[in-house]
Amino acid sequence: MTATTETMTDLYPSRLTRPGEIIERQHPTVWGTDDDGPFDAAALEAHSERGFTILPDFITPGEVTQYSAELERLASDESLQGDPRVVREKVSGEVRSIFEVTRISEQIEALSRDPRLLDRARQLLGSDVYLHQTRVNYMPGYKGTGFYWHSDFETWHAEDGMPAPRAVSCSIALTPNYPYNGGLMVMPGSHRSYVPCVGETPENYHQDSLKEQKIGVPSEEAITELAWKYGVDQFTGPAGSALWFDCNIMHGSGNNITPFPRSNIFLVFNSVENTLAEPYAAPAPRPTRIADRDFTPLR
Amino acid sequence: MTATTETMTDLYPSRLTRPGEIIERQHPTVWGTDDDGPFDAAALEAHSERGFTILPDFITPGEVTQYSAELERLASDESLQGDPRVVREKVSGEVRSIFEVTRISEQIEALSRDPRLLDRARQLLGSDVYLHQTRVNYMPGYKGTGFYWHSDFETWHAEDGMPAPRAVSCSIALTPNYPYNGGLMVMPGSHRSYVPCVGETPENYHQDSLKEQKIGVPSEEAITELAWKYGVDQFTGPAGSALWFDCNIMHGSGNNITPFPRSNIFLVFNSVENTLAEPYAAPAPRPTRIADRDFTPLR
């Protein structure tokens, strides 16, 4: 495919030289039906409308304890010292995320294939699925800095070559999400709007962007437009709650000045009919620890 | 009074050379009775227990519009350029606060004597009152940075010479306070605990401390202890809501990455039986624009 053809056929252009109009998404959000899995028709309809679904009690209190211990073990695992899959806070040096965690932790690998997850991911995406990205996130009390507003799909499309928004993320809270300890904010319905971003992607940009994103970030004008159109909702709930959210929903988080930490398990399922091609707007694909290219269906 | 006597009689020591124990407050929170004003007995009891009271619809929508226009006028008032009463954001340079605002704005001066405010302030403090500090606060969308946890009384005692915690603040919201746009967080009940802070007060410290406070800030250990003991609550509500809060309640705010700005009118009433003396732990009193020394009772 030549550069010209690509430009002509790219439904989701980004990293532009000048601001582009917000694009109405062409692809569906929910690809399966209520016959395909645990979500009933009303739940699928709501997910399609809002772009996310919160499921309280998604895992049991016993599992919360088990996975919390696993996260603690991983954060202090000396064999992961200097491992590029471990991302640390810019200022404090504390562990912020561990990527490709299903290849590091047997427990989390098993969880990713648990029917509670796999059946829902397959149903939402209407096909077999594989894991595009997995990680565990630690937001310590006091020191947790947030993420500015962004769409994951914008990055996955531009930098990883994901063709269409046919991926879904599942975030499982291992600590309570209060309204005030830096939890995820989403704009309900914003997954229907694709916001092209301005700025050419630098080489090896992922080395900085995972700590603090500066390119692939929507303009304040676009965020303001979406916020007034869609409003803002927060992912709050007890430990064990899950948030399923569409890859194109606009989301972000503030900082955390409370002593209450937040941690979660974060798994991104992509359809096997939507596997990665060449990046749409970056010099080279990102490392597979961030955007996997093993498309073997999960079983 | 010699330094030795001061140390012996100061019930609220702070700016210490080493961390001190949290001190149980000796003075009451509510000094008046239900016969003295608009709060009924149950409301006074709740205020005494929690250290704050939220009153929705405290001013009318018409007044919200009126005072919002007044704040806009003040922020763009060219005669206030370079005025030390105007505090700007460290990074963006936008107006963050205007102090001594009742001496600048006739409208806000009149509001401070409105019976809705004055009668409540007198009732809570059980005496005539005067204005210790007044200001309007602007927290723009995106650029608003928060305030770390602190007790106002710790500063007013240490730097301004306020003898006892017999002052109350009234914050009137001119914009909606959502849980996610950087609104005030309080720890209900924490006004009963006085947290001595570590660090000697530098000269002219107020020049930095109003933008970002580094001394007179409780330790993370103290904040953690209080947060687990008392929990955290947020001041949320529509424009026109008022928050009355005790001068010693532990409070703070996160940043604001949403486009939704926040602004408020902030008035501190002090009892005329609690007027300022020499600072308890600072080389010199702060300027009167921050801590007024005109103790004439409000009428």
Coordinates of C-alpha atoms in Angstrom, one line a residue:
Chain A
M1 CA 0.0 0.0 0.0
T2 CA 1.5 3.3 -1.0
A3 CA 1.4 6.4 1.3
T4 CA -1.1 8.0 -1.0
T5 CA -3.5 5.1 -0.9
E6 CA -3.2 5.0 2.9
T7 CA -4.0 8.6 3.3
M8 CA -7.1 8.2 1.1
T9 CA -8.4 5.1 2.9
D10 CA -7.6 6.0 6.5
L11 CA -10.9 6.6 8.2
Y12 CA -9.1 7.7 11.4
P13 CA -6.4 10.1 10.4
S14 CA -4.3 11.7 13.1
R15 CA -0.9 13.3 14.0
L16 CA -1.8 15.9 11.5
T17 CA 0.0 19.1 10.6
R18 CA -3.0 21.2 11.4
P19 CA -6.2 20.7 13.5
G20 CA -8.8 18.4 11.8
E21 CA -12.5 18.2 12.4
I22 CA -13.9 15.7 14.8
I23 CA -14.9 12.6 12.8
E24 CA -18.1 10.5 13.4
R25 CA -17.1 6.9 13.9
Q26 CA -18.2 4.6 11.2
H27 CA -17.6 1.2 12.9
P28 CA -20.0 -0.3 15.5
T29 CA -19.1 -0.5 19.2
V30 CA -20.8 -3.8 20.0
W31 CA -20.2 -6.4 17.3
G32 CA -22.0 -9.4 18.9
T33 CA -25.5 -10.1 20.1
D34 CA -27.1 -11.1 23.3
D35 CA -27.0 -14.8 22.2
D36 CA -23.2 -14.6 22.1
G37 CA -22.4 -14.2 25.8
P38 CA -23.2 -13.0 29.3
F39 CA -24.4 -9.4 28.5
D40 CA -28.1 -9.2 27.9
A41 CA -29.7 -7.1 25.1
A42 CA -30.2 -4.1 27.4
A43 CA -26.7 -4.2 28.7
L44 CA -25.3 -4.4 25.1
E45 CA -27.5 -1.5 24.1
A46 CA -26.3 0.6 27.1
H47 CA -22.7 -0.3 26.3
S48 CA -23.2 0.8 22.7
E49 CA -24.7 4.1 23.8
R50 CA -22.4 5.1 26.5
G51 CA -19.2 3.3 25.4
F52 CA -18.6 1.7 28.8
T53 CA -20.1 -0.6 31.4
I54 CA -19.3 -0.8 35.1
L55 CA -19.8 -4.2 36.8
P56 CA -19.5 -4.1 40.6
D57 CA -18.4 -7.4 42.3
F58 CA -16.8 -8.5 39.1
I59 CA -14.2 -10.5 41.1
T60 CA -14.7 -11.7 44.6
P61 CA -13.1 -10.2 47.8
G62 CA -10.9 -13.3 48.0
E63 CA -9.6 -12.6 44.4
V64 CA -9.0 -9.0 45.3
T65 CA -6.7 -10.1 48.1
Q66 CA -5.0 -12.7 45.9
Y67 CA -4.3 -10.3 43.0
S68 CA -3.3 -7.5 45.3
A69 CA -0.7 -9.8 46.8
E70 CA 0.5 -10.7 43.3
L71 CA 0.8 -7.0 42.4
E72 CA 2.9 -6.4 45.5
R73 CA 5.1 -9.4 44.7
L74 CA 5.6 -8.1 41.1
A75 CA 6.5 -4.5 42.2
S76 CA 9.2 -5.8 44.5
D77 CA 10.4 -8.6 42.1
E78 CA 14.2 -8.0 41.9
S79 CA 14.4 -10.0 38.6
L80 CA 12.3 -7.2 37.0
Q81 CA 14.8 -4.5 38.0
G82 CA 15.7 -2.6 34.8
D83 CA 13.1 -4.5 32.8
P84 CA 11.7 -2.2 30.1
R85 CA 8.2 -3.6 30.9
V86 CA 8.3 -1.8 34.2
V87 CA 7.4 1.9 34.0
R88 CA 8.2 4.2 36.9
E89 CA 6.9 7.6 38.1
K90 CA 8.9 10.4 36.6
V91 CA 9.6 12.1 40.0
S92 CA 9.4 9.5 42.7
G93 CA 10.7 6.5 40.8
E94 CA 7.9 4.3 42.2
V95 CA 6.5 1.6 39.9
R96 CA 3.6 3.0 37.9
S97 CA 2.8 0.2 35.5
I98 CA 4.1 -3.3 34.5
F99 CA 3.4 -4.1 30.9
E100 CA 3.0 -7.6 29.2
V101 CA 2.0 -8.8 32.7
T102 CA 0.3 -11.9 31.4
R103 CA 3.7 -13.1 30.3
I104 CA 5.1 -12.4 33.7
S105 CA 2.4 -13.5 36.1
E106 CA 0.7 -16.9 35.7
Q107 CA -2.2 -15.7 37.9
I108 CA -3.0 -12.8 35.7
E109 CA -2.5 -14.9 32.5
A110 CA -5.2 -17.3 33.9
L111 CA -7.5 -14.4 34.8
S112 CA -7.3 -13.1 31.2
R113 CA -8.8 -16.4 29.9
D114 CA -11.4 -16.6 32.7
P115 CA -14.9 -16.9 31.1
R116 CA -16.0 -13.8 33.0
L117 CA -13.6 -11.9 30.9
L118 CA -13.2 -13.9 27.7
D119 CA -16.9 -14.4 27.1
R120 CA -17.6 -10.7 27.5
A121 CA -14.7 -9.7 25.3
R122 CA -15.8 -12.1 22.5
Q123 CA -19.4 -10.9 22.8
L124 CA -18.6 -7.2 22.6
L125 CA -16.2 -7.7 19.7
G126 CA -18.2 -10.4 17.9
S127 CA -15.3 -12.7 17.2
D128 CA -12.4 -14.5 18.7
V129 CA -10.0 -12.2 20.6
Y130 CA -6.4 -11.9 21.6
L131 CA -4.6 -9.6 24.1
H132 CA -3.4 -6.4 22.5
Q133 CA -1.9 -5.0 25.7
T134 CA -1.9 -6.0 29.3
R135 CA -0.6 -4.3 32.4
V136 CA -1.0 -3.7 36.1
N137 CA -1.2 -0.1 37.3
Y138 CA -0.2 1.3 40.6
M139 CA -1.2 4.8 41.7
P140 CA 0.3 5.4 45.1
G141 CA -1.3 7.8 47.6
Y142 CA -0.1 11.4 47.4
K143 CA 2.4 10.8 44.5
G144 CA -0.1 9.6 41.8
T145 CA -0.1 11.9 38.8
G146 CA -2.9 11.6 36.4
F147 CA -3.3 11.1 32.6
Y148 CA -4.6 13.9 30.4
W149 CA -7.6 13.3 28.2
H150 CA -7.0 10.9 25.3
S151 CA -8.5 8.1 23.2
D152 CA -6.5 4.8 23.4
F153 CA -7.6 4.0 19.9
E154 CA -6.0 7.1 18.5
T155 CA -2.6 5.9 19.8
W156 CA -3.2 2.3 18.8
H157 CA -4.2 3.3 15.3
A158 CA -1.5 5.9 14.7
E159 CA 1.4 4.1 16.5
D160 CA 0.5 0.4 16.5
G161 CA -1.4 0.0 13.2
M162 CA -4.7 -1.1 14.7
P163 CA -7.1 -0.7 11.7
A164 CA -10.5 -0.2 13.4
P165 CA -11.9 0.6 16.8
R166 CA -12.8 -3.1 17.5
A167 CA -11.0 -3.5 20.8
V168 CA -12.2 -3.2 24.3
S169 CA -10.4 -2.7 27.6
C170 CA -11.2 -4.2 31.0
S171 CA -9.9 -2.5 34.1
I172 CA -10.4 -4.4 37.3
A173 CA -10.1 -2.3 40.5
L174 CA -8.0 -3.8 43.3
T175 CA -8.6 -0.8 45.6
P176 CA -11.7 1.3 46.1
N177 CA -12.2 4.0 43.5
Y178 CA -13.5 7.1 45.3
P179 CA -14.5 10.2 43.4
Y180 CA -11.4 11.9 44.9
N181 CA -8.4 9.6 44.6
G182 CA -7.6 10.0 40.9
G183 CA -10.0 7.5 39.4
L184 CA -10.7 7.3 35.7
M185 CA -13.0 9.9 34.2
V186 CA -14.9 9.1 31.0
M187 CA -17.1 11.1 28.6
P188 CA -20.1 8.9 28.0
G189 CA -20.9 8.6 24.3
S190 CA -17.6 10.2 23.2
H191 CA -16.5 6.8 21.7
R192 CA -18.7 7.8 18.7
S193 CA -16.4 10.8 18.0
Y194 CA -12.9 10.4 16.7
V195 CA -10.6 13.3 17.4
P196 CA -7.7 13.7 15.1
C197 CA -4.6 15.0 17.0
V198 CA -2.0 17.4 15.8
G199 CA 1.8 16.8 15.7
E200 CA 4.1 14.3 14.0
T201 CA 5.0 11.3 16.1
P202 CA 8.7 11.4 17.0
E203 CA 10.9 8.2 16.8
N204 CA 10.7 6.0 19.9
Y205 CA 8.0 8.3 21.3
H206 CA 6.6 5.5 23.5
Q207 CA 9.6 5.9 25.9
D208 CA 8.2 9.2 27.0
S209 CA 4.5 8.9 26.2
L210 CA 3.8 6.2 28.8
K211 CA 4.8 8.6 31.6
E212 CA 3.3 11.8 30.2
Q213 CA 1.7 12.2 26.8
K214 CA 2.4 15.3 24.8
I215 CA 1.6 14.2 21.2
G216 CA -1.5 12.3 20.3
V217 CA -3.4 14.5 22.7
P218 CA -6.6 16.2 21.7
S219 CA -6.7 20.0 21.6
E220 CA -8.4 21.9 24.4
E221 CA -10.9 23.0 21.9
A222 CA -11.8 19.4 21.1
I223 CA -12.0 18.4 24.8
T224 CA -14.1 21.4 25.6
E225 CA -16.5 20.5 22.8
L226 CA -16.8 16.9 23.8
A227 CA -17.1 17.7 27.5
W228 CA -20.0 20.0 27.0
K229 CA -21.6 17.6 24.5
Y230 CA -21.2 14.4 26.5
G231 CA -20.4 15.4 30.1
V232 CA -18.1 13.6 32.4
D233 CA -18.6 10.4 34.4
Q234 CA -16.3 8.7 36.9
F235 CA -15.4 5.0 37.4
T236 CA -16.1 4.7 41.1
G237 CA -16.8 1.6 43.1
P238 CA -15.4 -0.9 45.6
A239 CA -12.4 -3.1 45.0
G240 CA -13.4 -5.9 42.7
S241 CA -15.4 -3.7 40.3
A242 CA -14.7 -3.9 36.6
L243 CA -14.9 -1.2 34.0
W244 CA -15.3 -2.3 30.4
F245 CA -14.7 0.5 28.0
D246 CA -14.5 1.1 24.3
C247 CA -11.1 1.7 22.8
N248 CA -12.1 5.1 21.5
I249 CA -13.8 6.6 24.5
M250 CA -12.3 9.9 25.7
H251 CA -10.9 9.4 29.2
G252 CA -8.4 10.8 31.6
S253 CA -7.6 11.1 35.3
G254 CA -6.6 13.8 37.8
N255 CA -3.9 13.6 40.4
N256 CA -4.3 11.9 43.8
I257 CA -3.4 14.0 46.9
T258 CA -5.2 11.5 49.2
P259 CA -3.3 8.7 51.0
F260 CA -5.7 6.2 49.3
P261 CA -3.8 4.3 46.6
R262 CA -5.3 2.9 43.5
S263 CA -4.3 -0.2 41.6
N264 CA -5.8 -2.2 38.9
I265 CA -5.4 -4.9 36.3
F266 CA -5.8 -3.7 32.8
L267 CA -6.4 -6.0 29.9
V268 CA -7.0 -4.9 26.3
F269 CA -8.8 -7.4 24.0
N270 CA -8.7 -6.9 20.3
S271 CA -10.7 -8.8 17.6
V272 CA -8.7 -11.4 15.6
E273 CA -10.4 -9.7 12.6
N274 CA -8.7 -6.4 13.5
T275 CA -5.0 -7.4 13.9
L276 CA -2.2 -4.9 13.6
A277 CA -0.8 -3.6 10.3
E278 CA 1.9 -1.0 9.9
P279 CA 1.4 2.2 12.0
Y280 CA -0.9 4.7 10.3
A281 CA 1.1 7.7 11.6
A282 CA 4.4 6.8 13.1
P283 CA 7.9 5.9 11.8
A284 CA 7.9 2.3 13.3
P285 CA 5.6 0.1 15.3
R286 CA 5.9 0.2 19.1
P287 CA 7.5 -2.7 20.9
T288 CA 5.4 -5.8 21.3
R289 CA 5.4 -5.5 25.1
I290 CA 3.1 -2.5 24.5
A291 CA 1.3 -3.7 21.4
D292 CA 1.4 -7.4 21.0
R293 CA 1.8 -8.9 17.5
D294 CA 1.0 -12.5 18.5
F295 CA -2.5 -12.8 17.3
T296 CA -3.2 -16.3 18.5
P297 CA -6.9 -16.4 19.8
L298 CA -7.3 -16.7 23.5
R299 CA -8.9 -20.0 24.6
Chain B
M1 CA 5.5 38.0 76.8
T2 CA 8.9 36.2 76.6
A3 CA 9.6 33.3 74.3
T4 CA 9.6 30.8 77.2
T5 CA 6.1 31.9 78.4
E6 CA 4.8 31.7 74.9
T7 CA 6.0 28.2 74.4
M8 CA 4.4 27.2 77.7
T9 CA 1.0 28.8 77.0
D10 CA 0.7 28.1 73.3
L11 CA -2.0 25.4 73.0
Y12 CA -1.4 25.2 69.3
P13 CA 2.4 25.0 68.7
S14 CA 3.6 24.6 65.2
R15 CA 6.6 25.2 62.8
L16 CA 8.5 22.8 65.1
T17 CA 12.0 21.5 64.6
R18 CA 10.8 17.9 64.9
P19 CA 7.4 16.3 64.3
G20 CA 5.0 16.7 67.2
E21 CA 2.0 14.6 68.3
I22 CA -1.5 15.5 67.0
I23 CA -3.2 17.7 69.6
E24 CA -6.8 17.3 70.7
R25 CA -8.5 20.7 70.3
Q26 CA -9.5 22.3 73.6
H27 CA -11.8 25.1 72.2
P28 CA -15.4 24.5 71.0
T29 CA -16.4 24.7 67.3
V30 CA -19.8 26.2 67.8
W31 CA -19.9 29.1 70.4
G32 CA -23.5 30.2 70.0
T33 CA -26.9 28.5 70.5
D34 CA -29.9 27.9 68.4
D35 CA -31.5 31.0 69.9
D36 CA -28.8 33.1 68.4
G37 CA -29.4 32.7 64.6
P38 CA -30.7 30.8 61.6
F39 CA -29.0 27.4 62.3
D40 CA -31.3 25.2 64.4
A41 CA -30.0 22.9 67.2
A42 CA -29.6 19.9 64.9
A43 CA -27.7 21.9 62.3
L44 CA -25.4 23.3 65.0
E45 CA -24.8 19.8 66.4
A46 CA -23.9 18.5 63.0
H47 CA -21.6 21.4 62.3
S48 CA -19.9 20.8 65.6
E49 CA -19.4 17.1 64.9
R50 CA -18.4 17.4 61.2
G51 CA -16.7 20.8 61.2
F52 CA -18.6 21.9 58.1
T53 CA -22.0 22.5 56.7
I54 CA -23.1 22.6 53.1
L55 CA -26.1 24.8 52.3
P56 CA -27.4 24.4 48.7
D57 CA -29.3 27.4 47.2
F58 CA -27.5 29.7 49.6
I59 CA -27.7 32.5 47.0
T60 CA -30.1 32.8 44.1
P61 CA -29.4 32.0 40.5
G62 CA -29.7 35.7 39.8
E63 CA -27.1 36.5 42.4
V64 CA -24.8 33.8 40.9
T65 CA -25.0 35.6 37.6
Q66 CA -24.4 39.0 39.2
Y67 CA -21.4 38.0 41.2
S68 CA -19.9 36.0 38.3
A69 CA -20.0 39.1 36.2
E70 CA -18.4 41.0 39.1
L71 CA -15.6 38.4 39.2
E72 CA -15.1 38.7 35.5
R73 CA -14.9 42.5 35.8
L74 CA -12.4 42.3 38.6
A75 CA -10.1 39.8 36.8
S76 CA -9.9 42.1 33.8
D77 CA -9.7 45.4 35.8
E78 CA -6.6 47.1 34.5
S79 CA -6.3 49.3 37.6
L80 CA -5.5 46.1 39.5
Q81 CA -2.5 45.2 37.2
G82 CA 0.5 44.6 39.5
D83 CA -1.6 45.0 42.6
P84 CA -0.2 42.7 45.3
R85 CA -3.7 41.6 46.2
V86 CA -4.0 39.8 42.9
V87 CA -2.3 36.3 43.0
R88 CA -1.6 34.6 39.6
E89 CA -1.1 30.9 38.6
K90 CA 2.6 30.0 38.8
V91 CA 2.7 28.6 35.2
S92 CA -0.1 30.2 33.2
G93 CA -0.1 33.7 34.8
E94 CA -3.9 33.6 35.0
V95 CA -5.6 35.2 38.0
R96 CA -6.0 32.7 40.8
S97 CA -7.2 34.8 43.7
I98 CA -7.9 38.4 44.5
F99 CA -7.5 39.2 48.2
E100 CA -9.1 41.9 50.3
V101 CA -11.9 41.9 47.8
T102 CA -14.4 43.5 50.1
R103 CA -12.3 46.6 49.9
I104 CA -12.2 46.4 46.1
S105 CA -15.8 45.4 45.3
E106 CA -18.8 47.2 46.7
Q107 CA -21.0 44.2 45.8
I108 CA -18.9 41.7 47.7
E109 CA -18.6 44.1 50.6
A110 CA -22.4 44.3 50.8
L111 CA -22.7 40.5 50.5
S112 CA -20.3 40.0 53.5
R113 CA -22.8 42.0 55.7
D114 CA -25.9 40.2 54.3
P115 CA -27.9 38.7 57.2
R116 CA -27.6 35.2 55.5
L117 CA -23.9 35.4 56.2
L118 CA -23.5 37.7 59.2
D119 CA -26.2 36.1 61.3
R120 CA -24.7 32.6 60.7
A121 CA -21.1 33.8 61.4
R122 CA -22.2 35.4 64.6
Q123 CA -24.2 32.4 65.7
L124 CA -21.3 29.9 65.0
L125 CA -18.8 32.1 66.8
G126 CA -21.0 33.3 69.6
S127 CA -20.1 37.0 69.3
D128 CA -19.7 39.9 67.0
V129 CA -17.4 39.2 64.1
Y130 CA -15.1 40.9 61.7
L131 CA -13.5 39.8 58.4
H132 CA -10.1 38.2 58.9
Q133 CA -9.6 37.5 55.2
T134 CA -11.7 37.9 52.0
R135 CA -11.0 36.8 48.5
V136 CA -12.4 35.5 45.3
N137 CA -10.9 32.4 43.7
Y138 CA -10.7 31.5 40.1
M139 CA -9.9 27.9 39.1
P140 CA -9.8 27.8 35.3
G141 CA -10.5 24.7 33.3
Y142 CA -7.4 22.6 32.5
K143 CA -5.0 24.9 34.3
G144 CA -6.3 24.8 37.8
T145 CA -3.7 23.3 40.2
G146 CA -4.9 22.2 43.6
F147 CA -3.9 23.0 47.2
Y148 CA -2.3 20.3 49.3
W149 CA -3.9 19.3 52.6
H150 CA -3.7 21.9 55.3
S151 CA -5.6 23.6 58.2
D152 CA -6.1 27.3 57.8
F153 CA -5.9 27.9 61.5
E154 CA -2.4 26.5 61.6
T155 CA -1.3 29.3 59.3
W156 CA -3.5 32.0 60.9
H157 CA -2.1 31.0 64.3
A158 CA 1.5 30.6 63.4
E159 CA 1.8 33.5 60.9
D160 CA -1.0 35.9 61.8
G161 CA -1.2 35.5 65.6
M162 CA -4.8 34.3 65.8
P163 CA -5.1 33.0 69.3
A164 CA -7.8 30.3 69.1
P165 CA -9.8 28.4 66.5
R166 CA -12.8 30.7 66.7
A167 CA -13.1 31.6 63.1
V168 CA -15.2 30.2 60.3
S169 CA -15.0 30.4 56.5
C170 CA -17.8 30.7 54.1
S171 CA -17.1 29.6 50.5
I172 CA -19.9 30.4 48.0
A173 CA -19.7 28.5 44.7
L174 CA -20.3 30.5 41.6
T175 CA -19.8 27.5 39.3
P176 CA -21.0 23.9 39.8
N177 CA -18.7 21.9 42.0
Y178 CA -18.5 18.4 40.4
P179 CA -16.6 15.6 42.1
Y180 CA -14.1 15.8 39.3
N181 CA -13.3 19.5 38.7
G182 CA -10.9 20.1 41.6
G183 CA -13.4 20.9 44.3
L184 CA -12.6 21.2 48.0
M185 CA -12.0 17.9 49.9
V186 CA -12.5 18.0 53.7
M187 CA -11.9 15.4 56.4
P188 CA -15.1 15.4 58.5
G189 CA -14.3 15.7 62.2
S190 CA -10.6 16.6 61.6
H191 CA -11.2 20.1 63.0
R192 CA -11.0 18.4 66.5
S193 CA -7.4 17.5 65.8
Y194 CA -4.6 20.1 65.6
V195 CA -1.6 19.0 63.6
P196 CA 1.7 20.7 64.5
C197 CA 3.8 21.2 61.4
V198 CA 7.5 21.0 61.0
G199 CA 9.8 23.7 59.7
E200 CA 10.7 27.3 60.7
T201 CA 8.7 30.0 58.8
P202 CA 11.0 32.0 56.4
E203 CA 10.7 35.7 56.2
N204 CA 8.0 37.0 53.8
Y205 CA 6.9 33.4 53.3
H206 CA 3.4 34.5 52.2
Q207 CA 4.8 35.6 48.9
D208 CA 5.3 32.0 47.9
S209 CA 2.9 30.1 50.2
L210 CA -0.3 31.5 48.5
K211 CA 0.7 29.8 45.2
E212 CA 2.1 26.6 46.6
Q213 CA 2.6 25.8 50.2
K214 CA 5.7 24.0 51.4
I215 CA 6.0 24.9 55.1
G216 CA 3.0 24.7 57.5
V217 CA 2.1 21.6 55.7
P218 CA 1.2 18.5 57.7
S219 CA 3.4 15.4 57.3
E220 CA 2.2 12.5 55.1
E221 CA 2.1 10.4 58.3
A222 CA -0.3 12.9 59.9
I223 CA -2.5 13.1 56.8
T224 CA -2.6 9.3 56.5
E225 CA -3.6 9.0 60.2
L226 CA -6.4 11.6 59.8
A227 CA -7.7 10.3 56.5
W228 CA -8.1 6.8 57.8
K229 CA -9.7 8.1 61.0
Y230 CA -12.1 10.6 59.5
G231 CA -12.4 9.7 55.8
V232 CA -12.7 12.3 53.0
D233 CA -15.8 14.2 51.8
Q234 CA -16.1 16.6 48.9
F235 CA -17.9 20.0 48.6
T236 CA -20.1 19.3 45.6
G237 CA -23.2 21.1 44.5
P238 CA -24.7 23.5 42.0
A239 CA -23.6 27.1 41.7
G240 CA -25.0 29.1 44.6
S241 CA -24.2 26.5 47.2
A242 CA -22.3 27.6 50.3
L243 CA -19.8 25.7 52.4
W244 CA -19.3 26.9 56.0
F245 CA -16.2 25.3 57.4
D246 CA -14.3 25.5 60.7
C247 CA -10.9 27.2 60.5
N248 CA -9.1 24.0 61.7
I249 CA -10.6 21.4 59.4
M250 CA -8.1 19.5 57.3
H251 CA -8.8 20.3 53.6
G252 CA -7.2 20.3 50.2
S253 CA -8.0 20.0 46.5
G254 CA -6.7 18.1 43.5
N255 CA -6.0 19.5 40.1
N256 CA -8.6 20.1 37.4
I257 CA -8.1 18.6 34.0
T258 CA -11.7 19.1 32.9
P259 CA -12.8 22.2 30.9
F260 CA -15.2 23.1 33.7
P261 CA -13.9 26.1 35.7
R262 CA -14.6 26.7 39.4
S263 CA -14.8 30.1 41.0
N264 CA -16.0 31.1 44.4
I265 CA -16.3 34.0 47.0
F266 CA -14.4 33.2 50.1
L267 CA -15.0 35.1 53.4
V268 CA -13.4 34.4 56.7
F269 CA -15.2 35.6 59.8
N270 CA -13.3 35.9 63.1
S271 CA -14.7 36.5 66.5
V272 CA -14.0 40.0 67.9
E273 CA -13.0 38.2 71.1
N274 CA -10.2 36.4 69.1
T275 CA -8.4 39.3 67.5
L276 CA -4.9 38.9 66.2
A277 CA -1.8 39.2 68.4
E278 CA 1.8 38.7 67.4
P279 CA 2.5 35.7 65.2
Y280 CA 3.0 32.5 67.3
A281 CA 5.7 31.1 64.9
A282 CA 6.8 33.6 62.3
P283 CA 9.3 36.5 62.3
A284 CA 6.6 39.1 61.4
P285 CA 2.9 39.4 60.8
R286 CA 1.6 38.9 57.2
P287 CA 0.3 41.9 55.4
T288 CA -3.2 43.1 56.3
R289 CA -4.4 42.3 52.8
I290 CA -4.1 38.6 53.9
A291 CA -4.8 38.9 57.6
D292 CA -6.7 42.1 58.4
R293 CA -6.0 44.0 61.7
D294 CA -9.0 46.2 61.5
F295 CA -11.2 44.5 64.1
T296 CA -14.3 46.7 63.8
P297 CA -17.3 44.5 64.1
L298 CA -19.4 44.0 61.0
R299 CA -22.8 45.5 61.0

